Amino acid sequence: MEYINIFIKASFVENMVLSFFLGMCSFLAISKKVKTAVGLGAAVVFVLTMTVPINWLISNYLLSENGIFHTDLTFLKLIIYIAVIAAMVQLVEMVVERFSPALYSALGIFLPLITVNCSILGGALFMDSREYELGEAAVFGFGSGFGFFLAIVAIAAIREKLRYSNIPAPLRGLGIAFIITGLMGLAFMSFIGIKL
Amino acid sequence: MDRNSNIYTIIYAAILTVVVAVVLAFVHSSLEPKMEANEKLAKQKDILRSVGLVDLPDASAVYEKTISSFVIDASGKVVDGMDGEAVNVAAEFKKPAEDQVHPVFVYTADDGSKRLILPLYGNGLWDKIWGYIALEEDMNTIAGIAMDHKGETPGLGAEIKDNPKQYNDPFIGKTILDEQGNYVSVKMVKGGIKEPEHQIDAISGATITSDGVNEMLYRGLGYYLPYFNAAKSQTSLK
Amino acid sequence: MSETQVAQKSTTLFGKKERRLLTDPFNDNNPITVQVLGICSALAVTVAVKNALVMAVAVTLVTGFSNLIISLLRNTIPNRVRMIVQLVVIASLVSIVEMVLHAFQYDVYKQMSVYIGLIITNCILMGRLEAFAMANKPWQSLLDGIGNGVGYGAILIAVAFFRELFGKGSVFGFRVLPDWYVPNGLMLIPAAAIFLIGIIIWIQRSRNTKLVDIS
């Protein structure tokens, strides 16, 4: 019950992209075609699901006062999180390349980009500030990734159609993408009232 | 030197790590007292807010002068040698009920009258909510309440704090016990108040759900019932 | 690493090229409306002008100093760990900013919570480090960083100004609109920030037609 709640919250109610603007850079840059959007979305789901629980373990067993060093090392939090994310992305890249060349060629170019996708670090920091348990953190990671996937695939589909629309010239491209994102954000707000 | 050799890379990474760690540790240790003072002051302000003392220029001094604290265990007995400020309410919330301890803050006004300030903590619709509730000396009438919740979009969700009149003032004067002395807590209800002593009209569209607040109040005040009963039978407030 | 033409010709401290480094990010090369960098973390802080101002200052400091540091180190950084070195420098600067805010601006620190940490992944930082600091001299890099930080902050503050003005009827927390104005809650929800940026882009591109997206 609690897990479903967290999943729904992470993917719909507090969608990383549409209500916190996290991961907007790649969201806008790589959403011109559905196919590439699916690739990036899948990579984000994967990395978020891995890094949030790992960062949870690090924050609780290495950095906290009750951890193995018995000192409060939270001032190193940001550096460690980003290092873990960079390392994980690298690791995922190698593993995928080794075991599934097909998936690698599909995701390949997006994987390195994910390190600086704000939603990944955002996932780790939200996990921290919301004081989740390990299981909750894992569900939260997956849910946020899923939310990102949904949002980027949806906007890519819309933008594919938009190319045939008659939009005022100065608004074409980036401008209209922003406005569409805003409208999607409004639509996602309707999830706020949901009660499980 | 070859910038792509393994040795160079490893040495470079090691030096960088050490330099960064030393710099951060230095900044952290030099700012730590200031950061902790801020945390403490914020908590003190929250506690004072529940007895209606807001926007004090010298909150810390007022707090030291008027507030004292002690800690009770799950059976309502006072735990010796513990300071109320040392209790982490959020951490206690996760423990099994019989292991929890609960802080009690006592506010002494200039005229000598006292109020009990109790922490509250619970789940809102999507986020944690918390606050402090102040009771009159009869341990029944609510003297004030200050609630807050976490909203990750900065600036939003500040309503509970910014509009105390709308959110918090209606609680004042309500009672948590019925005429027979049974515990009923106070509730926010939508439309049609049947028991004005214990019910408050829920604001439509409030950022926190009334259900969450009701649950938090019922459970939070419930922790202190054993202590109230014991204290009342001794007639005087500790 | 080859120096780009920007750095080669200038000899004076504030020549024409250096001025362009500072002013370009305001219009022709604005990080948000043209380069589309850094929308990620910071838009959520635009509910109030004060938060946006603190965020703008924080980002400007971090872009300026990270550009400076990376530019100083640019000839020593091992190629294979380039990204990590950049990230570590950025993350340390952000940690310092976070601790300073925690110590001296506690209210703002509490309100902005995770968004301070998210400056790390603000794409402007990595973008400028890769595109500029890795190939240019320290002084030019510092200016480029500050220019981009300020150009970015300008948009943040503009968005925050309109959101706070119409959403709460106030600026910097002071009520400025007359009492008959009923604050419009729509401006406070996240989507409003996105709409505003879309409109800013629209205005900018209709005045500066060379930026129009032809595709």
mmCIF file of C-alpha atoms in Angstrom, chain A residues 32-33 156-167 172 176, chain C residues 215:
data_model
loop_
_atom_site.group_PDB
_atom_site.id
_atom_site.type_symbol
_atom_site.label_atom_id
_atom_site.label_comp_id
_atom_site.label_asym_id
_atom_site.label_seq_id
_atom_site.Cartn_x
_atom_site.Cartn_y
_atom_site.Cartn_z
ATOM 1 C CA LYS A 32 12.107 15.755 -31.118
ATOM 2 C CA LYS A 33 11.492 12.105 -32.017
ATOM 3 C CA ALA A 156 8.102 13.785 -28.159
ATOM 4 C CA ALA A 157 4.881 12.456 -29.632
ATOM 5 C CA ILE A 158 3.318 15.908 -29.420
ATOM 6 C CA ARG A 159 6.345 17.572 -30.981
ATOM 7 C CA GLU A 160 6.321 15.135 -33.899
ATOM 8 C CA LYS A 161 2.804 16.271 -34.742
ATOM 9 C CA LEU A 162 3.645 19.929 -34.125
ATOM 10 C CA ARG A 163 5.954 20.017 -37.099
ATOM 11 C CA TYR A 164 2.906 20.072 -39.343
ATOM 12 C CA SER A 165 1.233 22.910 -37.463
ATOM 13 C CA ASN A 166 1.217 26.539 -38.402
ATOM 14 C CA ILE A 167 2.930 28.163 -35.417
ATOM 15 C CA ARG A 172 8.576 27.690 -33.357
ATOM 16 C CA ILE A 176 6.228 26.131 -28.283
ATOM 17 C CA SER C 215 13.436 23.759 -39.025
#
